[in-house]
XYZ file of C-alpha atoms in Angstrom:
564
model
C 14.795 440.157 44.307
C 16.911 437.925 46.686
C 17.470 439.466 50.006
C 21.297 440.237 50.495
C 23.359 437.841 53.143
C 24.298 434.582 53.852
C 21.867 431.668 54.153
C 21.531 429.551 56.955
C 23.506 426.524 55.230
C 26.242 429.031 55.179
C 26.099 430.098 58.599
C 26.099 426.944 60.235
C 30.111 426.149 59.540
C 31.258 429.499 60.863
C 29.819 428.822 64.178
C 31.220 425.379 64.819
C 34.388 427.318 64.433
C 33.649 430.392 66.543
C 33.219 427.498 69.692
C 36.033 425.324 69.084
C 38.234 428.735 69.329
C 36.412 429.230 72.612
C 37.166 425.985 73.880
C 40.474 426.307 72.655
C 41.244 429.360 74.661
C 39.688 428.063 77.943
C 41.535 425.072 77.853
C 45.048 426.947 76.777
C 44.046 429.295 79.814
C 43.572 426.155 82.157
C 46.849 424.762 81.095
C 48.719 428.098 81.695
C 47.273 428.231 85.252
C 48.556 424.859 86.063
C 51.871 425.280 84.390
C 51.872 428.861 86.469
C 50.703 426.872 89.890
C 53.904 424.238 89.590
C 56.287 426.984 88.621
C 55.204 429.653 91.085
C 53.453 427.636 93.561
C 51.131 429.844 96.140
C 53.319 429.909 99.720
C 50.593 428.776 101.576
C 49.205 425.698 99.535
C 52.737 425.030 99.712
C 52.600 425.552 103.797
C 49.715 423.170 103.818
C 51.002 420.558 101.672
C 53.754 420.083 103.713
C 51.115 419.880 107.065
C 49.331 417.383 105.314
C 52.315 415.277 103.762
C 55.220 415.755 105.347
C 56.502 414.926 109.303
C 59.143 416.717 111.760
C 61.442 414.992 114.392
C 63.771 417.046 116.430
C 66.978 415.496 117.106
C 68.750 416.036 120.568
C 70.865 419.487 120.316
C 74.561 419.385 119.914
C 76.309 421.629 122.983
C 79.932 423.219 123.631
C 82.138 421.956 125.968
C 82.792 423.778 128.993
C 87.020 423.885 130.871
C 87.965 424.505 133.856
C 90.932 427.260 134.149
C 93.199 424.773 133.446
C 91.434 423.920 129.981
C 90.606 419.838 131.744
C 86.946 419.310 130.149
C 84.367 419.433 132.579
C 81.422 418.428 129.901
C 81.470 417.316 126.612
C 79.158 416.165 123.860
C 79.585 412.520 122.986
C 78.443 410.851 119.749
C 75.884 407.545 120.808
C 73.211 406.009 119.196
C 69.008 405.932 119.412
C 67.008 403.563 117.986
C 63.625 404.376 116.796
C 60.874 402.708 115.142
C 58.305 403.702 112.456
C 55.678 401.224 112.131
C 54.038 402.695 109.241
C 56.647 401.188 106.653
C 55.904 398.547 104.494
C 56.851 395.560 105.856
C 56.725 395.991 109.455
C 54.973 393.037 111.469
C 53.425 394.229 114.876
C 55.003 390.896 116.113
C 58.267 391.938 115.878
C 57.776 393.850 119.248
C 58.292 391.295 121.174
C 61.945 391.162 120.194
C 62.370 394.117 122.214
C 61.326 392.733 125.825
C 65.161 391.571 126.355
C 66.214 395.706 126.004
C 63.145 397.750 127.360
C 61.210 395.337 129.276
C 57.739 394.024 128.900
C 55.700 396.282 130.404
C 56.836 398.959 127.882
C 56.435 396.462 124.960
C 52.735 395.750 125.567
C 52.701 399.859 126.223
C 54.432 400.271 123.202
C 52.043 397.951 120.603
C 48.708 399.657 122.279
C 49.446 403.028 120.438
C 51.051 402.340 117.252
C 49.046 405.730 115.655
C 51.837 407.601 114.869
C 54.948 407.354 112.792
C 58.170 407.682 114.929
C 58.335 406.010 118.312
C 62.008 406.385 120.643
C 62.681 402.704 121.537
C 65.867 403.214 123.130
C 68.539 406.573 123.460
C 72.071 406.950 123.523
C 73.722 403.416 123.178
C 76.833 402.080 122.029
C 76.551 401.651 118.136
C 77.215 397.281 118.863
C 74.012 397.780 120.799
C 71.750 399.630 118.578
C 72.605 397.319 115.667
C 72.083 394.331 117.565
C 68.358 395.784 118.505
C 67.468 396.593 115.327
C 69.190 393.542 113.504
C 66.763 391.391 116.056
C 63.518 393.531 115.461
C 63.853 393.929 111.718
C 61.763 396.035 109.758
C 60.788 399.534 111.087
C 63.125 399.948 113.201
C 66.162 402.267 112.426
C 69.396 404.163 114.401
C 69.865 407.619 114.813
C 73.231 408.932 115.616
C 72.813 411.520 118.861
C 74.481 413.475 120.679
C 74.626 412.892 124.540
C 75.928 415.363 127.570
C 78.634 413.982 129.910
C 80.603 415.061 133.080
C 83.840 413.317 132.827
C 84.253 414.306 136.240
C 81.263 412.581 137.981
C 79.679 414.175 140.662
C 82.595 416.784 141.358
C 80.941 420.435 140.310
C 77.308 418.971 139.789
C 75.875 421.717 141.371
C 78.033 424.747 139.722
C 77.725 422.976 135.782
C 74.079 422.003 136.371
C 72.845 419.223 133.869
C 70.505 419.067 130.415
C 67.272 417.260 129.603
C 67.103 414.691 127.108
C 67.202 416.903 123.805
C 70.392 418.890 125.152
C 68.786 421.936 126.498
C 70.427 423.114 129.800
C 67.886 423.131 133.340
C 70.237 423.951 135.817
C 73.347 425.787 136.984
C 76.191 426.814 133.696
C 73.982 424.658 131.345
C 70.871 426.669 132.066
C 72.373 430.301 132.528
C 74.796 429.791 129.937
C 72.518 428.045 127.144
C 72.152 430.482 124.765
C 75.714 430.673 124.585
C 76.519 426.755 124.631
C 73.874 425.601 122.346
C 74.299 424.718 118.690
C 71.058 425.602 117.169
C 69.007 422.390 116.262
C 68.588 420.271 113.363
C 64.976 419.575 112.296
C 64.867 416.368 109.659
C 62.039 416.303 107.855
C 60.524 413.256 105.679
C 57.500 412.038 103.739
C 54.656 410.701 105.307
C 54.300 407.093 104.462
C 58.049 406.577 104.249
C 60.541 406.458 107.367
C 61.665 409.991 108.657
C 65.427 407.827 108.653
C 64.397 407.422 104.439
C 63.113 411.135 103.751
C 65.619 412.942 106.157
C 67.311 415.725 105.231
C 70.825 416.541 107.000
C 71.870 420.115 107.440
C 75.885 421.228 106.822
C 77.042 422.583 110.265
C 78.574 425.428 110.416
C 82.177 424.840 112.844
C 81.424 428.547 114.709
C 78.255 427.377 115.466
C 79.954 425.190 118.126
C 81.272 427.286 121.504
C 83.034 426.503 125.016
C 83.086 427.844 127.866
C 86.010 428.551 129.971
C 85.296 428.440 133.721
C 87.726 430.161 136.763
C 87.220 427.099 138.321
C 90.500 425.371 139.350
C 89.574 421.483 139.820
C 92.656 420.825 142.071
C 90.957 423.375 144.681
C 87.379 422.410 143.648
C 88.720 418.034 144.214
C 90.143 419.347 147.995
C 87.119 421.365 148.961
C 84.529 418.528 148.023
C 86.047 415.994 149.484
C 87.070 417.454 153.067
C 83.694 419.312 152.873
C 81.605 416.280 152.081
C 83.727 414.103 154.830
C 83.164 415.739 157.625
C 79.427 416.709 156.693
C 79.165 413.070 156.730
C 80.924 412.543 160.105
C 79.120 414.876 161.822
C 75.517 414.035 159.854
C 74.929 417.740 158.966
C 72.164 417.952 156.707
C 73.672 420.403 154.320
C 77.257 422.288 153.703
C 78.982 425.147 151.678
C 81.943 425.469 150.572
C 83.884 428.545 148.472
C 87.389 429.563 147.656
C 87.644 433.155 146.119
C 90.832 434.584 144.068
C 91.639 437.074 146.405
C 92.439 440.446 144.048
C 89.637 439.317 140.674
C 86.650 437.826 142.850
C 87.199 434.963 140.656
C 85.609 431.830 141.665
C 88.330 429.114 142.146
C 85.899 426.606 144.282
C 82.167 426.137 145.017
C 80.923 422.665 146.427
C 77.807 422.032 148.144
C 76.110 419.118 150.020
C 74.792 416.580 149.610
C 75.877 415.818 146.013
C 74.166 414.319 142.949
C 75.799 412.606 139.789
C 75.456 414.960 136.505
C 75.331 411.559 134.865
C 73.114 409.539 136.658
C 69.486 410.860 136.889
C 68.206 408.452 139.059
C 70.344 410.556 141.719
C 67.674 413.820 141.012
C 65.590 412.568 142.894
C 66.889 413.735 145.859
C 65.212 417.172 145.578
C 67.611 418.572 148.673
C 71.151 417.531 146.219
C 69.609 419.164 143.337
C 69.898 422.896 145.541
C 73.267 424.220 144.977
C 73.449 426.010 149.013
C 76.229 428.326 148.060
C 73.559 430.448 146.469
C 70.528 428.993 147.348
C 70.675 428.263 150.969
C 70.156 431.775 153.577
C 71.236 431.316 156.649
C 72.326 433.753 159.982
C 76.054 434.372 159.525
C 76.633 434.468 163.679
C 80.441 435.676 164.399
C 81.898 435.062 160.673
C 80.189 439.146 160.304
C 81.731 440.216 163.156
C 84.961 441.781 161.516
C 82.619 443.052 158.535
C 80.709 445.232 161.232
C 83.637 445.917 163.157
C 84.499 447.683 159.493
C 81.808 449.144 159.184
C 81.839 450.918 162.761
C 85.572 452.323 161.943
C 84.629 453.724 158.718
C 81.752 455.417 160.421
C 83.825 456.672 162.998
C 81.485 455.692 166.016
C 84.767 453.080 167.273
C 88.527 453.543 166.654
C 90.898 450.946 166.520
C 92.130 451.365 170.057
C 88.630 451.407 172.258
C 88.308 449.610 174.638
C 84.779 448.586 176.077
C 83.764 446.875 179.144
C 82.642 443.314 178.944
C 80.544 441.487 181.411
C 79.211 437.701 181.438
C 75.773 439.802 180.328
C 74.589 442.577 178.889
C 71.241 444.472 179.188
C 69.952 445.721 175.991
C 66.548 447.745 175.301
C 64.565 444.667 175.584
C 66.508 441.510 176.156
C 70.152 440.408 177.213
C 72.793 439.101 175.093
C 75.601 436.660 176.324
C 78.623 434.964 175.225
C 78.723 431.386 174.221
C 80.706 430.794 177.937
C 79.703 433.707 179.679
C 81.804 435.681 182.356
C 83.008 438.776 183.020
C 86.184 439.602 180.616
C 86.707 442.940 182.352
C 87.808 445.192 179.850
C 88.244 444.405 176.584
C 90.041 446.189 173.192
C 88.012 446.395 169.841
C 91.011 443.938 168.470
C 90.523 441.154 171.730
C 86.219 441.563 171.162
C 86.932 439.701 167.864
C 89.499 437.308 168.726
C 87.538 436.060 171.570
C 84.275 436.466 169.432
C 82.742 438.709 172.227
C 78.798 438.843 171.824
C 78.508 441.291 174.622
C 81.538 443.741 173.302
C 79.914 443.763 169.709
C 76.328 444.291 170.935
C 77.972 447.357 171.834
C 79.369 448.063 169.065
C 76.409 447.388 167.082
C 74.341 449.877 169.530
C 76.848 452.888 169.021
C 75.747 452.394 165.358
C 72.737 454.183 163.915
C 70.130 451.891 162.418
C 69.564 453.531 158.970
C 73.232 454.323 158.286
C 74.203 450.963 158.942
C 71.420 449.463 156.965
C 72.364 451.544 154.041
C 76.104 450.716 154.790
C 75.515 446.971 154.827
C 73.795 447.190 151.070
C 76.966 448.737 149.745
C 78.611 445.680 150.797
C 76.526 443.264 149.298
C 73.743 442.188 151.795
C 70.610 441.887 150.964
C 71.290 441.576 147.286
C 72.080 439.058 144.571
C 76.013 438.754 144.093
C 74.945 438.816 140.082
C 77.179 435.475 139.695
C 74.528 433.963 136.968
C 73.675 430.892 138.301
C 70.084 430.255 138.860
C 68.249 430.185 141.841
C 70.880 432.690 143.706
C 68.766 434.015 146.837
C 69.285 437.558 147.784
C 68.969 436.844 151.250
C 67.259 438.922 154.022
C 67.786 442.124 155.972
C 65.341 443.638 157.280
C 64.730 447.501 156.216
C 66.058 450.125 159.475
C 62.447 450.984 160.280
C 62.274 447.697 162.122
C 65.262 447.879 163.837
C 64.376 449.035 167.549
C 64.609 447.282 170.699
C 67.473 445.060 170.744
C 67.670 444.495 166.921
C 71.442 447.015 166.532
C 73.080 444.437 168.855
C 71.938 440.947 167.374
C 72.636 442.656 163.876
C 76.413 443.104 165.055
C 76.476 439.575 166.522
C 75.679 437.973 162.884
C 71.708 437.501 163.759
C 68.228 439.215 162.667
C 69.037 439.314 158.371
C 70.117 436.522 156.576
C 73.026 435.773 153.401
C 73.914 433.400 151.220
C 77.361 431.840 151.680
C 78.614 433.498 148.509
C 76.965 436.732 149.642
C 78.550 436.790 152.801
C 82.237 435.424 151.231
C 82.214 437.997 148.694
C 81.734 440.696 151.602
C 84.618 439.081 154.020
C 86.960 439.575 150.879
C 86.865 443.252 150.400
C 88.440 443.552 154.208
C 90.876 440.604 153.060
C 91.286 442.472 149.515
C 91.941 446.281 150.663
C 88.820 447.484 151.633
C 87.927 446.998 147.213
C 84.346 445.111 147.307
C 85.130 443.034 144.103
C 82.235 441.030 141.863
C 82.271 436.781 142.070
C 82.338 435.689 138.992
C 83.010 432.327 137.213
C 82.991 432.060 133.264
C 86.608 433.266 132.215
C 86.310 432.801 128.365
C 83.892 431.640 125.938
C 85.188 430.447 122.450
C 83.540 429.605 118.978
C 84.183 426.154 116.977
C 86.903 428.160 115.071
C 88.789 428.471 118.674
C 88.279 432.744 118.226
C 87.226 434.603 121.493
C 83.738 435.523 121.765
C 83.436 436.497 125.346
C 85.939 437.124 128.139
C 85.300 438.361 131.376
C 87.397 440.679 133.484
C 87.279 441.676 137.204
C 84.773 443.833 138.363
C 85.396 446.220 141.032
C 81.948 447.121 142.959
C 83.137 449.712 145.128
C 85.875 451.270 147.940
C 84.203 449.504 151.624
C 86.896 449.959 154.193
C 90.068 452.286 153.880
C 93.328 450.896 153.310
C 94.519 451.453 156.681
C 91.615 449.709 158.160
C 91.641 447.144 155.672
C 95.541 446.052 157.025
C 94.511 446.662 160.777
C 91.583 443.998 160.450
C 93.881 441.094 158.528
C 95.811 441.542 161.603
C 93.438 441.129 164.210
C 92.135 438.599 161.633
C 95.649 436.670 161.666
C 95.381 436.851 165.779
C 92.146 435.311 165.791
C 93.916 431.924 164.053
C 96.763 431.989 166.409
C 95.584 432.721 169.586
C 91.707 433.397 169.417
C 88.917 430.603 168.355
C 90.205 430.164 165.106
C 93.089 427.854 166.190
C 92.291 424.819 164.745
C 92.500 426.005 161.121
C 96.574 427.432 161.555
C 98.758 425.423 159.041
C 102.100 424.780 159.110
C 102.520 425.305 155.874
C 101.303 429.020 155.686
C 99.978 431.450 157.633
C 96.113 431.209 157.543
C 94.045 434.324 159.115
C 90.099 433.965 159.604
C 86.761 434.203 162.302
C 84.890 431.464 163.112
C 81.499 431.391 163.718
C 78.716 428.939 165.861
C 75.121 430.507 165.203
C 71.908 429.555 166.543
C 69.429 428.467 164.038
C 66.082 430.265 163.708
C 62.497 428.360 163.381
C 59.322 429.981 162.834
C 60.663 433.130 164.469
C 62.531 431.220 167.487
C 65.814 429.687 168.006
C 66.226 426.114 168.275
C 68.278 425.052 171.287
C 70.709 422.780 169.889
C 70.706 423.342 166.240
C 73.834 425.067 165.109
C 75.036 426.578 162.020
C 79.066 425.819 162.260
C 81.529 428.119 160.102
C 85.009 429.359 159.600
C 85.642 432.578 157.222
C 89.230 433.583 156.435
C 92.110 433.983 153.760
C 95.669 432.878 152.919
C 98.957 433.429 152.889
C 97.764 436.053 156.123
C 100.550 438.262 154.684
C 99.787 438.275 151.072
C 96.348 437.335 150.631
C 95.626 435.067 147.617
C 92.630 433.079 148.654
C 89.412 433.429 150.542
C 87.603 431.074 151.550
C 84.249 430.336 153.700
C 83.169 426.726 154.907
C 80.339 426.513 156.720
C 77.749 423.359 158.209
C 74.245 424.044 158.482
C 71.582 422.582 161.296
C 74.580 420.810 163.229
C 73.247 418.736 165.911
C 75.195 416.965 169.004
C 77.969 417.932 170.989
C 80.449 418.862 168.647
C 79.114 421.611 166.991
C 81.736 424.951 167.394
C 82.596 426.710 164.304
C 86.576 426.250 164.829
C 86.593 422.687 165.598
C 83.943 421.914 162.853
C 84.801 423.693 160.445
C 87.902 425.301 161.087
C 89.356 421.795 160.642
C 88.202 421.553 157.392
C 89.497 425.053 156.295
C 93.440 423.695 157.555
C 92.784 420.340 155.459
C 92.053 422.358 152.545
C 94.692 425.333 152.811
C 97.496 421.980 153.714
C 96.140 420.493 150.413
C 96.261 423.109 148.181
C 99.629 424.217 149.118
C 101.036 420.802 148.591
C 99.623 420.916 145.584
C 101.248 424.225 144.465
C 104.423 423.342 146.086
C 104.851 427.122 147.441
C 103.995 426.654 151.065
C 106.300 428.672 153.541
C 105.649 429.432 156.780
């Protein structure tokens, strides 16, 4: 009997079919995956990819503009034009470089066709549109424009050190533009292209939003800031001083209304960086010994402490013995006896040494902190110094009296003007400042600034007393050359000694006047100072003081409110 089944005849078929239903299935599986792979791609094969097949160029950032107090634009964004080239294109010729010796030279050109390796090459930046056509219209194939924008100071070289200036790409280095970046930037564009077609070609453009663009309002006021650089840099110029300082304070805010410094640089022009000693702004950077502009802030200090009263009187010989040395006045002889109120007018050296001696070491040291010395002023603009004062353990010997004669510690000019105004604003130690306002593209307020008050530093009474003496000192005292006849000006002078490796240099002065106006109503204050003045003229009113009248006689011309 025949064995039950199927025979091999039979089996054969059934097979065939069982493997074209596997090969079926592998390959439906296969297609799935790569339908799966181009619908829901893998994030980092797509990463990858775009490594591999894609390139990046950063275009320069767009900024805000910043305003003075008056809203007059003190830097603005421009729109110019780049061209580039991308030699990888089809159709460029190698040759064609040569077109561009007439607008970047030769030696760059023969530079320029050595490399070649890469895709995207800056020919030349920011140009006017007539000029970047012509360039590429000459050059042909490869080479494309890219609109930009640039920075620019409509103002030159006026506030170069307070705004700062931006690299290339529109990111801030120095001064506002630094300190204030994060606030003036519009975040960057990248455009992004294929490989082996022109970024210009592949790019894509991102919308902008209008709030991403901001300004910044300043409390500068450029009538001020125009008088102060110009007088400033004039006479630094007569007199060859190798740097100056100049500040005007709003009286009652703290709010900065001038702040020059020399020598200058052009915003605009780099070549003009290169002159590493412009580039320092030296109403923050510079330290220097104050001399007799401190006296009336340690004359303060000594009547809040009670160790001297308005109406002491001290006796005042050509020189003084103290501890370990002798001090002197700048013409010594004996002045007899001499009030608190006369020792500043006449700038007494040997009256305030001692002062300075009736005043213990660590009190004062403490005292002088809570008006500022020996720390930054907080202002935000980079580089500010905090200047030096030694701690009280190292005052013995002699130190007490030079520290009351303005020597032995050292400020910045905006350190030592921002002390000076709390006795010229009622004893109220008030906070510099100098952004006002910032604003989005939408014109809506996103930061505004209002005065700071530090802390109470002389008494009312004392505070009045001192503008007095201060007012005396301009019309009778050593501040006589700054008095205006427009209104009354009250200030100190000061001619200090400048130190060098631990030793003062005999003829090397630093020349300043300190003071405020109207004398009556104070609405400014204002310091000018000279540093390392050589020669014989060289005295702190007839140097500088002179410059503080030409300034006060400006600005109240200017304002058309000066009485006297």
């Amino acid at each position: 009997m025949p064995e039950w089944g199927t025979n091999e005849t039979e089996k054969e078929p059934r097979r065939r079919k069982i493997q074209w239903c596997l090969v079926f299935l592998v390959m439906a599986w296969y297609l799935g995956a790569l339908v799966r792979v181009h619908i829901y791609p893998d994030r980092r094969a797509v990463e990858q990819l775009a490594k591999q097949y894609q390139q990046s160029e950063r275009k320069a950032m767009d900024r805000g503009s910043i305003y003075d107090g008056r809203g007059e634009p003190l830097a603005l964004s421009i729109t110019m034009y780049s061209v580039f080239l991308d030699p990888g294109v089809e159709g460029f010729e190698p040759g064609s470089l040569n077109n561009l010796t007439p607008y970047i030279g030769k030696e760059k050109v023969q530079a320029l066709g050595e490399k070649l390796d890469r895709r995207f090459y800056w020919i030349k930046r920011y140009l006017e549109r007539s000029e970047a056509e012509e360039i590429v219209k000459n050059c042909g194939k490869g080479f494309y424009i890219r609109e930009e924008r640039k920075r620019i100071y409509p103002k030159g070289n006026m506030l170069s050190h307070l705004l700062g200036f931006c690299d290339q790409d529109g990111w801030g280095l120095a001064g506002i533009e630094l300190m204030w970046n994060g606030t003036l930037v519009v975040p960057e564009k990248m455009h992004t292209g294929y490989r082996g077609a022109s970024v210009a070609a592949g790019m894509k453009r991102e919308s902008r939003n209008r709030n991403d663009t901001q300004g910044l309002y300043l409390t500068i006021d450029s009538e001020i800031q125009y008088a102060v650089e110009r007088f400033l840099g004039a006479q630094a110029a007569e007199i060859k001083a190798p740097w100056a300082a100049g500040i005007c304070l709003e009286t009652r805010t703290g709010a900065v209304k001038a702040m020059a410094s020399y020598p200058v640089f052009d915003s605009n022009n780099r070549s003009t960086f290169k002159n590493l000693k412009a580039l320092s702004n030296n109403a923050v950077n510079r330290v220097y010994e104050p001399g007799s502009t401190f006296k009336p802030i340690m004359v303060a200090m000594a009547l809040e402490q009670g160790r001297v009263k308005q109406s002491d009187s001290f006796r005042c010989p050509a020189h003084l013995k103290v501890a370990d040395g002798y001090i002197s006045d700048s013409h010594p002889r004996d002045n007899g006896v001499m009030k608190v109120a006369q020792i500043i007018e006449k700038s007494s050296n040997v009256g305030m040494a001692q002062i300075g001696m009736k005043m213990p070491p660590f009190s004062t040291y403490e005292e002088m902190r809570s008006w500022g010395i020996g720390s930054r002023t907080g202002i935000k603009l980079n580089g500010e110094e905090m200047g030096l004062l030694p701690t009280a353990d190292k005052w013995y010997g002699i130190t007490p009296a030079n520290v009351a004669i303005g020597q032995g510690f050292a400020v910045t000019p905006l350190q030592l003007v921002t002390a000076f105004n709390a006795i010229v604003n009622d004893g109220i130690l008030v906070r510099p400042y100098l952004v006002r306002s910032a604003v989005d593209g939408e014109g809506h307020q996103v930061y505004h600034s209002e005065p700071m008050e530090v802390n109470r530093v002389v008494s009312p009474r004392n505070s009045r007393w001192l503008r007095g003496v201060l007012r005396q000192v301009v019309v009778s005292g050593t501040g006589k050359p700054a008095d205006s006849e427009l209104v009354h000006v009250a200030g100190k002078t000061g001619t200090a000694q400048v130190a060098r490796n631990g030793k003062y240099v005999k003829g090397l002065y630093n020349s300043s006047m300190i003071g405020f106006w109207p004398a009556n109503d104070p609405q400014y204050t204002m310091l000018i100072v000279f540093g390392d003045v050589t020669g014989s003229l060289y005295y702190g009113g007839p140097v500088a003081g002179s410059v503080f009248k030409k300034i006060v006689d400006e600005v109240e011309r200017l304002k058309g409110v000066g009485v006297k």
